[in-house]
Short mmCIF file of C-alpha atoms and ligand atoms in Angstrom, two decimals:
data_model
loop_
_atom_site.label_atom_id
_atom_site.label_comp_id
_atom_site.label_asym_id
_atom_site.label_seq_id
_atom_site.Cartn_x
_atom_site.Cartn_y
_atom_site.Cartn_z
CA MET A 19 0.13 -23.98 29.04
CA GLU A 20 3.16 -23.39 27.93
CA ALA A 21 3.33 -20.52 25.61
CA PRO A 22 3.86 -21.20 21.57
CA HIS A 23 8.08 -19.87 21.10
CA PRO A 24 8.14 -16.54 19.19
CA THR A 25 8.56 -16.47 15.74
CA PRO A 26 11.66 -16.16 14.96
CA PHE A 27 13.47 -14.47 11.50
CA ARG A 28 16.79 -15.27 9.44
CA LEU A 29 19.84 -13.21 9.57
CA GLY A 30 21.48 -14.54 7.20
CA ALA A 31 22.25 -18.08 7.94
CA GLN A 32 21.54 -17.31 11.47
CA TRP A 33 17.94 -18.03 12.83
CA ARG A 34 17.32 -14.44 15.47
CA THR A 35 15.51 -17.17 17.89
CA GLY A 36 15.15 -14.83 20.95
CA GLY A 37 15.72 -15.70 23.89
CA ALA A 38 13.83 -15.62 28.06
CA GLY A 39 13.52 -12.18 28.11
CA ASP A 40 13.54 -10.78 24.70
CA PRO A 41 10.91 -8.88 23.32
CA VAL A 42 8.64 -9.79 20.97
CA ILE A 43 6.22 -8.46 19.12
CA THR A 44 2.19 -9.95 20.06
CA SER A 45 0.26 -9.35 17.15
CA ILE A 46 -3.36 -9.66 18.57
CA ASP A 47 -6.50 -10.86 15.98
CA PRO A 48 -8.56 -7.41 15.86
CA ALA A 49 -12.24 -9.60 16.23
CA ASP A 50 -11.63 -12.04 19.74
CA GLY A 51 -8.12 -10.01 20.82
CA SER A 52 -6.63 -13.12 21.15
CA VAL A 53 -3.23 -13.79 20.23
CA ALA A 54 -2.76 -14.30 16.66
CA GLY A 55 0.68 -15.07 16.75
CA THR A 56 4.42 -13.79 18.28
CA VAL A 57 7.34 -12.91 16.55
CA VAL A 58 10.69 -12.47 17.87
CA ARG A 59 11.46 -8.48 17.39
CA ALA A 60 14.78 -6.95 15.63
CA THR A 61 16.56 -4.08 17.74
CA PRO A 62 18.55 -1.61 15.77
CA ALA A 63 21.64 -3.67 16.20
CA ASP A 64 19.91 -6.50 14.13
CA VAL A 65 19.22 -3.53 11.46
CA ASP A 66 23.37 -3.04 11.23
CA GLN A 67 23.71 -7.02 10.96
CA ALA A 68 21.48 -6.86 8.07
CA VAL A 69 22.58 -3.58 6.55
CA SER A 70 26.37 -5.75 6.21
CA LEU A 71 24.90 -9.51 5.25
CA ALA A 72 22.55 -7.78 2.63
CA TRP A 73 25.27 -5.69 1.24
CA ASP A 74 27.49 -8.98 1.14
CA ALA A 75 24.43 -11.46 -0.72
CA PHE A 76 24.20 -8.16 -3.45
CA ARG A 77 28.10 -7.75 -3.92
CA ARG A 78 28.97 -11.67 -4.10
CA GLN A 79 25.43 -13.43 -5.30
CA PRO A 80 25.27 -13.51 -9.01
CA TRP A 81 21.49 -12.07 -8.56
CA ARG A 82 22.75 -8.40 -10.07
CA LYS A 83 24.37 -10.09 -12.82
CA LEU A 84 21.97 -12.99 -13.90
CA ARG A 85 20.54 -12.62 -16.67
CA PRO A 86 16.88 -10.53 -16.33
CA ASP A 87 15.24 -13.76 -18.04
CA GLN A 88 17.27 -16.14 -15.64
CA ARG A 89 16.13 -13.41 -12.33
CA ALA A 90 11.92 -13.87 -13.99
CA ALA A 91 12.45 -17.88 -13.83
CA THR A 92 13.13 -17.51 -8.98
CA LEU A 93 10.00 -14.67 -9.30
CA TYR A 94 7.63 -16.45 -10.79
CA GLU A 95 8.57 -19.39 -9.02
CA ILE A 96 7.63 -17.22 -5.98
CA GLY A 97 4.28 -16.62 -7.71
CA ARG A 98 3.40 -20.60 -7.49
CA ARG A 99 4.67 -21.03 -4.55
CA LEU A 100 2.19 -18.34 -2.71
CA LEU A 101 -0.14 -19.53 -4.61
CA ALA A 102 -0.10 -22.96 -3.70
CA GLU A 103 0.23 -21.57 0.30
CA ARG A 104 -3.22 -19.49 -1.17
CA GLU A 105 -4.97 -20.74 1.60
CA PRO A 106 -3.49 -20.87 4.94
CA LEU A 107 -1.53 -17.72 3.87
CA ALA A 108 -5.25 -16.20 3.79
CA ARG A 109 -6.55 -17.65 7.20
CA LEU A 110 -2.78 -16.34 8.83
CA GLN A 111 -4.08 -12.70 7.35
CA MET A 112 -7.15 -12.97 8.72
CA ARG A 113 -6.12 -13.57 12.57
CA ASP A 114 -3.07 -10.75 12.10
CA SER A 115 -5.23 -8.32 10.01
CA GLY A 116 -9.16 -9.15 10.90
CA LYS A 117 -10.09 -8.50 7.50
CA PRO A 118 -12.85 -10.98 5.85
CA TRP A 119 -12.07 -13.75 4.25
CA LYS A 120 -12.60 -12.99 0.62
CA GLU A 121 -9.67 -10.01 1.13
CA CYS A 122 -7.63 -11.97 2.67
CA LEU A 123 -7.29 -14.82 -0.89
CA HIS A 124 -6.91 -11.11 -2.94
CA MET A 125 -4.43 -10.14 -1.02
CA VAL A 126 -2.62 -12.86 -1.24
CA ASP A 127 -3.49 -13.44 -4.99
CA SER A 128 -2.27 -10.34 -5.45
CA ALA A 129 0.93 -10.81 -3.88
CA ALA A 130 1.49 -13.93 -6.76
CA GLY A 131 0.93 -11.56 -9.16
CA HIS A 132 2.58 -8.78 -8.10
CA PHE A 133 5.78 -11.42 -8.59
CA ARG A 134 4.56 -12.92 -12.12
CA TYR A 135 4.19 -9.21 -13.27
CA TYR A 136 7.29 -8.28 -12.19
CA ALA A 137 9.17 -11.64 -13.74
CA ALA A 138 7.79 -10.73 -16.58
CA VAL A 139 9.12 -7.39 -16.86
CA CYS A 140 12.01 -8.75 -15.99
CA GLU A 141 11.12 -10.80 -19.84
CA THR A 142 10.90 -8.09 -21.47
CA TRP A 143 12.29 -5.38 -20.63
CA GLN A 144 13.53 -3.21 -22.65
CA ASN A 145 17.28 -0.71 -21.88
CA GLU A 146 17.53 2.91 -24.55
CA LEU A 147 20.17 2.78 -27.09
CA THR A 148 20.11 6.26 -28.02
CA SER A 149 20.04 6.88 -31.91
CA PRO A 150 24.13 7.47 -32.95
CA ARG A 151 25.46 11.24 -33.57
CA GLY A 152 28.70 10.61 -34.03
CA GLU A 153 31.69 7.79 -33.55
CA TYR A 154 29.93 6.12 -30.56
CA PHE A 155 27.00 4.71 -29.64
CA SER A 156 25.62 5.46 -25.76
CA MET A 157 22.53 4.13 -23.79
CA ALA A 158 21.32 3.97 -20.81
CA LEU A 159 20.84 1.36 -18.23
CA ALA A 160 18.48 0.54 -15.55
CA GLU A 161 21.39 -0.32 -12.05
CA PRO A 162 20.39 -1.72 -9.13
CA PHE A 163 20.64 0.46 -6.23
CA GLY A 164 22.23 -1.57 -4.41
CA VAL A 165 20.76 -2.20 -0.64
CA ILE A 166 17.52 -0.48 -0.63
CA ALA A 167 14.28 -0.37 2.54
CA ALA A 168 10.88 -1.11 2.94
CA ILE A 169 9.09 -0.39 5.30
CA THR A 170 4.91 -1.22 4.81
CA PRO A 171 1.97 -0.35 7.34
CA TRP A 172 -1.03 -3.20 8.82
CA ASN A 173 -3.46 -2.06 5.91
CA SER A 174 -2.96 -5.07 3.55
CA PRO A 175 -0.35 -7.28 4.93
CA ILE A 176 1.72 -8.90 2.21
CA MET A 177 0.23 -7.33 -1.15
CA ASN A 178 2.44 -4.38 0.30
CA GLU A 179 4.88 -6.21 0.70
CA ALA A 180 5.26 -7.86 -2.46
CA GLN A 181 4.86 -4.89 -3.98
CA LYS A 182 7.73 -3.16 -3.11
CA ALA A 183 9.99 -6.84 -3.16
CA ALA A 184 8.78 -7.63 -6.21
CA PRO A 185 9.94 -5.22 -8.34
CA ALA A 186 12.76 -4.38 -6.14
CA LEU A 187 14.01 -7.46 -6.59
CA ALA A 188 13.26 -7.67 -10.13
CA ALA A 189 15.70 -5.00 -10.46
CA GLY A 190 18.94 -6.64 -8.71
CA ASN A 191 18.47 -5.31 -5.08
CA ALA A 192 19.29 -6.81 -1.97
CA VAL A 193 16.35 -5.54 0.22
CA LEU A 194 15.36 -5.11 3.86
CA LEU A 195 11.91 -5.57 4.33
CA LYS A 196 9.77 -3.80 7.53
CA PRO A 197 6.88 -4.92 7.98
CA SER A 198 4.37 -2.69 10.66
CA GLU A 199 4.41 -4.15 14.06
CA GLU A 200 1.05 -3.94 14.42
CA THR A 201 0.78 -7.10 11.90
CA PRO A 202 4.36 -8.26 11.39
CA GLN A 203 3.81 -12.07 10.21
CA LEU A 204 2.74 -12.40 6.38
CA ALA A 205 6.65 -10.40 5.77
CA LEU A 206 7.80 -13.60 7.63
CA GLU A 207 6.10 -16.23 5.16
CA LEU A 208 6.80 -14.55 2.64
CA ALA A 209 10.83 -14.58 3.09
CA ARG A 210 10.57 -18.53 3.63
CA ILE A 211 8.41 -19.07 0.26
CA CYS A 212 11.25 -16.94 -1.20
CA THR A 213 13.62 -19.09 0.00
CA GLU A 214 12.46 -21.79 -0.67
CA ALA A 215 11.62 -20.97 -4.76
CA GLY A 216 15.58 -20.46 -4.37
CA LEU A 217 15.96 -16.70 -3.62
CA PRO A 218 19.34 -17.12 -2.41
CA GLU A 219 20.31 -16.45 1.09
CA GLY A 220 20.16 -12.87 1.94
CA LEU A 221 18.59 -10.55 -0.20
CA LEU A 222 15.37 -10.20 1.25
CA ILE A 223 15.64 -9.99 5.14
CA VAL A 224 12.27 -9.28 7.36
CA LEU A 225 12.96 -7.43 10.67
CA PRO A 226 10.26 -7.40 12.89
CA GLY A 227 10.49 -4.60 14.30
CA HIS A 228 8.64 -0.67 15.17
CA GLY A 229 8.83 2.32 13.64
CA GLU A 230 10.67 4.29 15.89
CA ASP A 231 13.63 1.93 16.51
CA VAL A 232 13.86 -0.23 13.74
CA GLY A 233 12.28 1.41 10.58
CA ALA A 234 14.07 5.10 12.25
CA ALA A 235 17.69 2.93 12.01
CA LEU A 236 17.22 1.46 8.12
CA VAL A 237 16.32 4.74 6.84
CA GLY A 238 19.37 6.26 8.70
CA HIS A 239 21.79 4.12 8.15
CA PRO A 240 24.39 4.86 5.66
CA GLY A 241 24.25 1.58 3.47
CA VAL A 242 21.01 1.99 2.71
CA ARG A 243 20.53 3.37 -0.91
CA MET A 244 16.75 3.89 -1.28
CA VAL A 245 13.71 4.15 1.07
CA SER A 246 10.20 2.45 -0.29
CA PHE A 247 7.58 3.92 2.28
CA THR A 248 4.33 3.12 2.75
CA GLY A 249 2.04 4.62 5.21
CA GLY A 250 0.98 7.87 6.99
CA THR A 251 1.97 11.02 5.46
CA GLU A 252 3.45 12.52 8.69
CA THR A 253 5.67 9.32 9.05
CA GLY A 254 6.34 10.01 5.30
CA ARG A 255 7.28 13.64 5.80
CA ALA A 256 9.53 12.38 8.43
CA ILE A 257 11.73 9.72 6.30
CA GLY A 258 11.38 12.40 3.80
CA ALA A 259 13.39 14.08 5.32
CA VAL A 260 16.17 12.32 6.36
CA ALA A 261 16.66 11.05 3.05
CA GLY A 262 16.71 14.46 1.73
CA ARG A 263 19.56 15.31 3.75
CA ARG A 264 21.27 11.22 2.66
CA LEU A 265 20.52 12.07 -0.46
CA ILE A 266 19.24 9.29 -1.15
CA PRO A 267 15.69 8.70 -2.80
CA ALA A 268 12.89 7.83 -1.06
CA GLY A 269 9.37 6.60 -2.66
CA LEU A 270 6.42 7.80 -0.48
CA GLU A 271 2.87 6.50 -0.40
CA LEU A 272 0.83 8.42 1.52
CA GLY A 273 -2.20 9.06 2.84
CA GLY A 274 -5.43 9.78 1.84
CA LYS A 275 -9.50 11.69 1.84
CA SER A 276 -10.03 10.80 -1.47
CA PRO A 277 -13.65 12.96 -2.91
CA HIS A 278 -16.06 11.35 -4.73
CA ILE A 279 -18.63 12.80 -6.83
CA VAL A 280 -22.00 12.16 -7.84
CA PHE A 281 -23.62 14.01 -10.99
CA GLU A 282 -27.21 14.11 -11.17
CA ASP A 283 -26.90 12.56 -14.52
CA ALA A 284 -25.23 9.29 -13.10
CA ASP A 285 -26.73 6.06 -12.73
CA LEU A 286 -27.37 6.43 -9.31
CA ASP A 287 -28.03 2.86 -7.92
CA ARG A 288 -24.88 1.87 -9.32
CA ALA A 289 -23.42 5.37 -7.95
CA VAL A 290 -24.38 4.21 -4.48
CA ALA A 291 -23.10 0.84 -4.84
CA GLY A 292 -20.01 2.37 -6.08
CA VAL A 293 -19.76 4.92 -2.67
CA MET A 294 -20.23 2.42 -0.18
CA SER A 295 -17.87 -0.39 -1.75
CA GLY A 296 -14.90 2.86 -1.71
CA ILE A 297 -15.57 3.53 1.86
CA PHE A 298 -16.91 1.14 3.61
CA GLY A 299 -14.51 -1.85 1.75
CA SER A 300 -11.64 -2.60 4.63
CA ALA A 301 -13.55 -1.54 6.76
CA GLY A 302 -12.50 2.37 5.61
CA GLN A 303 -8.90 1.38 6.31
CA SER A 304 -7.99 1.65 2.49
CA CYS A 305 -5.66 4.63 1.44
CA VAL A 306 -7.99 5.17 -1.62
CA ALA A 307 -11.53 5.25 1.08
CA GLY A 308 -13.59 7.38 -1.01
CA SER A 309 -14.09 9.07 2.40
CA ARG A 310 -15.41 12.76 1.04
CA LEU A 311 -19.04 12.23 -0.23
CA PHE A 312 -20.02 15.42 -2.66
CA VAL A 313 -23.42 14.83 -4.56
CA GLN A 314 -24.88 17.44 -6.45
CA LYS A 315 -27.71 19.09 -4.94
CA SER A 316 -31.40 18.36 -7.16
CA VAL A 317 -30.10 14.48 -6.17
CA TYR A 318 -28.39 15.04 -2.84
CA ALA A 319 -31.85 13.74 -0.71
CA ARG A 320 -32.14 10.59 -3.33
CA VAL A 321 -28.80 9.75 -2.62
CA MET A 322 -28.36 9.79 1.02
CA ASP A 323 -31.62 8.26 1.70
CA ALA A 324 -30.67 5.23 -0.26
CA LEU A 325 -26.90 5.33 0.96
CA VAL A 326 -28.28 5.20 4.63
CA ALA A 327 -31.17 3.08 4.12
CA ARG A 328 -28.16 0.47 2.25
CA THR A 329 -25.62 1.24 4.84
CA ARG A 330 -28.11 0.11 7.86
CA GLU A 331 -28.52 -3.10 6.10
CA LEU A 332 -24.82 -3.93 5.77
CA ARG A 333 -23.54 -6.74 7.50
CA VAL A 334 -21.20 -6.54 10.46
CA GLY A 335 -19.69 -9.51 10.93
CA LEU A 336 -16.57 -12.09 12.01
CA PRO A 337 -13.78 -12.23 9.38
CA HIS A 338 -14.42 -16.10 9.28
CA ASP A 339 -18.00 -15.92 8.12
CA PRO A 340 -18.77 -16.31 4.61
CA ALA A 341 -21.77 -13.43 4.43
CA THR A 342 -19.69 -10.68 6.73
CA GLN A 343 -19.41 -7.91 3.94
CA MET A 344 -17.28 -5.88 6.91
CA GLY A 345 -14.67 -6.44 9.40
CA PRO A 346 -13.49 -5.33 12.86
CA LEU A 347 -10.80 -2.20 12.71
CA VAL A 348 -7.16 -3.07 13.27
CA SER A 349 -6.72 -2.52 16.78
CA ARG A 350 -8.24 -0.60 19.99
CA ALA A 351 -6.11 2.21 19.98
CA HIS A 352 -7.30 2.36 15.78
CA ARG A 353 -10.80 1.88 16.51
CA ASP A 354 -10.90 4.56 19.52
CA LYS A 355 -9.42 6.98 16.96
CA VAL A 356 -11.72 6.51 14.79
CA ALA A 357 -14.70 7.13 17.25
CA GLY A 358 -12.89 9.71 18.61
CA TYR A 359 -12.94 11.82 14.67
CA VAL A 360 -16.91 10.58 15.43
CA ASP A 361 -17.27 12.41 18.36
CA ILE A 362 -14.88 15.66 16.39
CA ALA A 363 -17.60 15.33 13.67
CA ARG A 364 -20.34 15.50 16.24
CA GLY A 365 -18.90 19.22 17.72
CA GLU A 366 -18.67 20.37 14.50
CA GLY A 367 -21.53 20.72 13.98
CA GLY A 368 -22.15 17.31 11.89
CA LYS A 369 -25.27 15.46 11.68
CA VAL A 370 -24.56 11.09 12.26
CA LEU A 371 -27.39 10.22 9.74
CA VAL A 372 -26.33 6.07 10.34
CA GLY A 373 -23.88 4.19 12.64
CA GLY A 374 -21.86 6.04 14.89
CA ALA A 375 -21.49 3.54 16.77
CA MET A 376 -19.99 0.06 17.71
CA PRO A 377 -21.94 -2.38 16.99
CA ALA A 378 -24.43 -3.89 19.78
CA ASP A 379 -24.28 -8.11 18.79
CA PRO A 380 -22.48 -9.20 21.71
CA ALA A 381 -20.49 -11.66 19.41
CA LEU A 382 -18.47 -9.18 18.18
CA ALA A 383 -17.80 -7.47 22.09
CA ARG A 384 -14.61 -8.62 22.58
CA GLY A 385 -13.89 -7.63 19.43
CA TRP A 386 -12.43 -3.59 17.68
CA PHE A 387 -15.76 -3.60 15.72
CA TYR A 388 -17.39 0.41 14.34
CA LEU A 389 -20.15 0.32 12.48
CA PRO A 390 -20.36 1.95 9.42
CA THR A 391 -21.13 6.13 9.40
CA ILE A 392 -22.35 8.30 7.57
CA ILE A 393 -22.21 12.08 8.51
CA ASP A 394 -23.49 15.55 7.21
CA GLY A 395 -24.05 18.81 8.05
CA LEU A 396 -19.95 19.22 7.83
CA ASP A 397 -18.62 22.18 6.05
CA ASN A 398 -15.37 20.95 3.52
CA ARG A 399 -12.98 22.47 6.03
CA ALA A 400 -14.07 20.34 9.23
CA ARG A 401 -11.55 18.94 10.46
CA ALA A 402 -13.64 15.20 10.19
CA CYS A 403 -13.19 16.21 5.97
CA GLN A 404 -9.96 17.30 6.16
CA GLU A 405 -8.10 14.82 7.85
CA GLU A 406 -8.31 11.02 7.47
CA ILE A 407 -9.62 9.07 9.69
CA PHE A 408 -8.98 5.59 7.92
CA GLY A 409 -12.21 4.19 9.49
CA PRO A 410 -15.56 3.54 8.17
CA VAL A 411 -16.45 6.55 8.41
CA LEU A 412 -17.75 8.39 4.93
CA VAL A 413 -18.79 12.87 5.53
CA ALA A 414 -21.12 13.74 2.46
CA LEU A 415 -21.46 17.85 0.78
CA PRO A 416 -23.74 18.69 -1.47
CA PHE A 417 -22.16 20.43 -4.24
CA ASP A 418 -24.07 23.08 -7.20
CA ASP A 419 -21.96 22.42 -10.05
CA GLU A 420 -19.07 21.60 -11.67
CA ASP A 421 -17.22 23.88 -11.13
CA ASP A 422 -17.88 24.16 -7.81
CA VAL A 423 -17.65 20.42 -6.63
CA VAL A 424 -13.68 20.49 -8.45
CA ALA A 425 -12.71 23.72 -6.37
CA GLN A 426 -14.26 21.33 -2.80
CA ALA A 427 -12.66 18.20 -4.26
CA ASN A 428 -9.32 19.44 -4.52
CA ASP A 429 -9.37 22.01 -1.26
CA THR A 430 -8.13 19.17 0.76
CA ALA A 431 -4.18 18.88 1.57
CA PHE A 432 -4.01 14.95 -0.39
CA GLY A 433 -4.13 13.38 -3.78
CA LEU A 434 -3.69 10.34 -3.79
CA ALA A 435 -7.73 9.28 -5.94
CA ALA A 436 -10.57 10.34 -6.78
CA GLY A 437 -14.22 8.95 -8.01
CA MET A 438 -16.57 10.14 -10.17
CA TRP A 439 -20.41 9.11 -11.28
CA THR A 440 -21.61 10.33 -13.90
CA ALA A 441 -23.80 9.41 -17.68
CA ASP A 442 -21.70 12.78 -19.49
CA TYR A 443 -18.13 11.43 -21.44
CA ALA A 444 -17.11 14.87 -21.71
CA ARG A 445 -17.43 15.88 -18.34
CA ALA A 446 -16.34 12.90 -17.05
CA TRP A 447 -12.67 14.08 -18.61
CA ARG A 448 -12.38 17.69 -17.73
CA VAL A 449 -12.99 16.60 -14.47
CA ALA A 450 -10.73 14.29 -14.33
CA ARG A 451 -8.26 16.44 -15.65
CA GLU A 452 -9.30 18.70 -12.92
CA ILE A 453 -8.96 16.61 -10.25
CA GLU A 454 -5.64 16.83 -8.20
CA ALA A 455 -5.08 12.91 -7.64
CA GLY A 456 -2.82 10.10 -8.32
CA SER A 457 -5.57 8.23 -9.15
CA VAL A 458 -9.13 8.81 -10.82
CA TRP A 459 -12.05 6.65 -11.38
CA ILE A 460 -14.55 7.08 -13.91
CA ASN A 461 -18.06 5.17 -13.13
CA THR A 462 -16.36 2.56 -11.06
CA TYR A 463 -14.40 2.31 -8.28
CA LYS A 464 -11.03 1.06 -6.46
CA GLN A 465 -10.20 -0.87 -9.41
CA SER A 466 -6.39 -1.82 -9.44
CA HIS A 467 -4.05 -3.03 -11.96
CA ILE A 468 -0.92 -4.13 -11.68
CA ALA A 469 0.31 -2.27 -14.79
CA THR A 470 -1.11 0.45 -14.00
CA PRO A 471 1.13 2.57 -12.18
CA PHE A 472 -0.14 4.61 -8.55
CA GLY A 473 1.27 7.25 -6.25
CA GLY A 474 0.26 10.39 -4.72
CA PHE A 475 -0.09 14.16 -5.21
CA LYS A 476 0.42 16.95 -3.07
CA ASP A 477 0.97 15.10 0.73
CA SER A 478 -0.32 12.24 -0.61
CA GLY A 479 3.53 10.87 -1.98
CA LEU A 480 6.31 10.49 -4.26
CA GLY A 481 7.61 8.26 -7.05
CA ARG A 482 4.87 5.97 -8.51
CA GLU A 483 4.51 2.05 -7.56
CA LYS A 484 3.69 -1.00 -10.00
CA GLY A 485 4.02 -1.52 -14.14
CA LEU A 486 7.43 0.11 -15.36
CA HIS A 487 7.17 3.02 -13.66
CA GLY A 488 7.35 0.51 -10.28
CA LEU A 489 10.67 -1.18 -11.23
CA ARG A 490 11.80 2.37 -12.38
CA LEU A 491 11.48 3.10 -9.20
CA TYR A 492 14.23 0.49 -7.88
CA SER A 493 16.29 1.15 -10.29
CA GLN A 494 19.12 4.25 -10.97
CA VAL A 495 20.14 5.20 -14.72
CA LYS A 496 24.14 4.40 -15.79
CA SER A 497 24.60 6.02 -19.42
CA VAL A 498 27.17 3.81 -20.70
CA TYR A 499 29.15 5.93 -24.25
CA TRP A 500 31.19 3.54 -26.90
CA GLY A 501 33.65 5.23 -28.67
CA LEU A 502 33.99 3.73 -32.39
CA HIS A 503 35.92 6.29 -33.19
CA GLN A 504 39.29 4.29 -36.39
CA GLN A 505 41.35 7.68 -35.32
CA PRO A 506 42.41 9.38 -32.23
CA MET A 507 40.39 11.65 -30.64
CA GLY A 508 41.40 15.33 -31.41
CA LEU A 509 41.59 18.48 -28.86
P1 LIG B 17 2.09 4.88 9.86
O1 LIG B 17 3.23 5.42 9.45
O2 LIG B 17 2.27 4.82 11.71
O3 LIG B 17 3.48 3.02 9.74
C1 LIG B 17 4.37 2.38 8.63
C2 LIG B 17 5.28 1.54 9.15
O4 LIG B 17 5.84 2.97 8.81
C3 LIG B 17 5.22 1.08 10.47
O5 LIG B 17 6.07 -0.11 9.51
C4 LIG B 17 5.89 1.61 11.11
O6 LIG B 17 6.27 1.14 12.09
C5 LIG B 17 7.04 2.58 10.21
N1 LIG B 17 7.57 3.71 11.15
C6 LIG B 17 6.83 4.55 12.29
N2 LIG B 17 7.29 5.21 12.36
C7 LIG B 17 8.63 5.36 11.40
C8 LIG B 17 10.06 6.16 11.29
N3 LIG B 17 10.13 7.07 12.53
N4 LIG B 17 10.65 6.22 10.31
C9 LIG B 17 10.58 5.19 9.83
N5 LIG B 17 9.79 3.79 10.39
C10 LIG B 17 8.79 4.42 10.97
O7 LIG B 17 1.18 4.17 8.82
P2 LIG B 17 -0.24 3.07 9.09
O8 LIG B 17 -0.54 3.19 10.07
O9 LIG B 17 0.82 1.68 9.62
O10 LIG B 17 -1.11 2.35 8.15
C11 LIG B 17 -2.15 4.04 8.30
C12 LIG B 17 -1.11 4.89 6.53
O11 LIG B 17 -0.67 4.21 5.94
C13 LIG B 17 -2.36 5.41 6.29
O12 LIG B 17 -2.22 6.70 6.53
C14 LIG B 17 -2.62 4.52 5.03
O13 LIG B 17 -3.75 6.16 3.97
C15 LIG B 17 -1.57 4.74 4.56
N6 LIG B 17 -1.19 3.93 3.14
C16 LIG B 17 -0.95 4.18 1.87
C17 LIG B 17 -1.14 3.70 0.79
C18 LIG B 17 -0.27 3.99 0.20
O14 LIG B 17 -0.63 3.14 -1.29
N7 LIG B 17 -0.90 5.52 -0.63
C19 LIG B 17 -1.39 2.63 1.13
C20 LIG B 17 -1.78 1.66 2.32
C21 LIG B 17 -1.81 2.22 3.75
#
């Protein structure tokens, strides 16, 4: 049987269809190792062309000069079309990333929600008028940068892309989007839907390519005026260094090793359920995964017994099976990395309480599955407690009191998120203020609101996405003074 032609990408009015022998990116279905699709692979030369097409579109198209409510109409329409194609997009997502069906639907809903939210922001955005201090008035206007680059990881395809494209377009920019080479297909669908919804050509160009060539070419390109990156901390550091030399702003959403705290006065049943969804949701492939569990000593044994028993019952399965609670990891290499970290933890003296292996179910043998794993007996300074594993691996540590847990929770290079379970509201407030993290959850975990800013402290990033902060990230401020003098100005 002849292999299907790789999905092309669009450079302005032209399609890059790729010829025989041209490089492609092959997306592998993590559930069974089959080919989920191939796409034509962009090159650094395509970056050059895309940058000039995007500038051309930015300058010639009325987009940036439209009234914000007119831009909003297109953004609403993109959101509507995403929902109209909810199921086919979720199916493609499931093959591309291996996420369970319900999560894939959620990714599409969230992508649509971002376009609708930023349409509403366009409708309601107000510039600032300063009160006059003389015969003039002054105002601060939000202006687009021009052409910006958005670079995304593989763990939440279409949602991550929408989280960047929607506010960047709302602010009037042209966007060059490079999705992860692991999951390149959804971004191309997003670009198609944007065009069909009436977004002028050249304002969103997707370049499916690898990080070291296409990603690096985007960040270093003199025509790119701002970079928005989500991914690993080391990649973010390298991108930040280039952006620093070029004096362009970089929004960096990076890794995490988030503490999840259970105090002795918590509703322990709810806490255990929260801890499990915090680490095993998305098979732990979540930047905000609650991967370091701290349990107060007096309830440590009770909590661990309940956690281990419920983790044993967790249903690891194929993504399309409605009973599946945890699907595969994104690739064989990533599964091996996660398994390697469990070996490191064993070597550091950790005790594997549950999991720590591939599942025995023959139906899962062709995919990149790993059992939900809980390890204790480690010191907080152990590598398994300090490095981001990005898989279904929870390390558990006991603590004495509030001061002890705050010190241990903050003893990390990361600062993305944290969670706690307690019945004491005064303590919840104190600890929430002491924890060094961009998001803190009290008696809940991984809740996410589109209008609530999101981002990291410390090595977890710079800048905030979502909410009004999301629009500000993609805007630069211009102050305009308007003179009303009746007399000529004196010296
Ligand atoms: P990664 O850093 O390996 O890759 C992310 C993206 O950067 C990919 O598109 C990749 O091709 C590109 N890239 C790689 N090298 C580059 C370079 N030199 N220049 C430009 N681009 C380059 O990350 P990943 O493995 O795809 O994703 C997992 C990581 O993402 C985890 O660390 C996770 O915590 C993080 N993440 C963070 C958030 C957040 O909002 N803070 C959200 C999701 C994922």
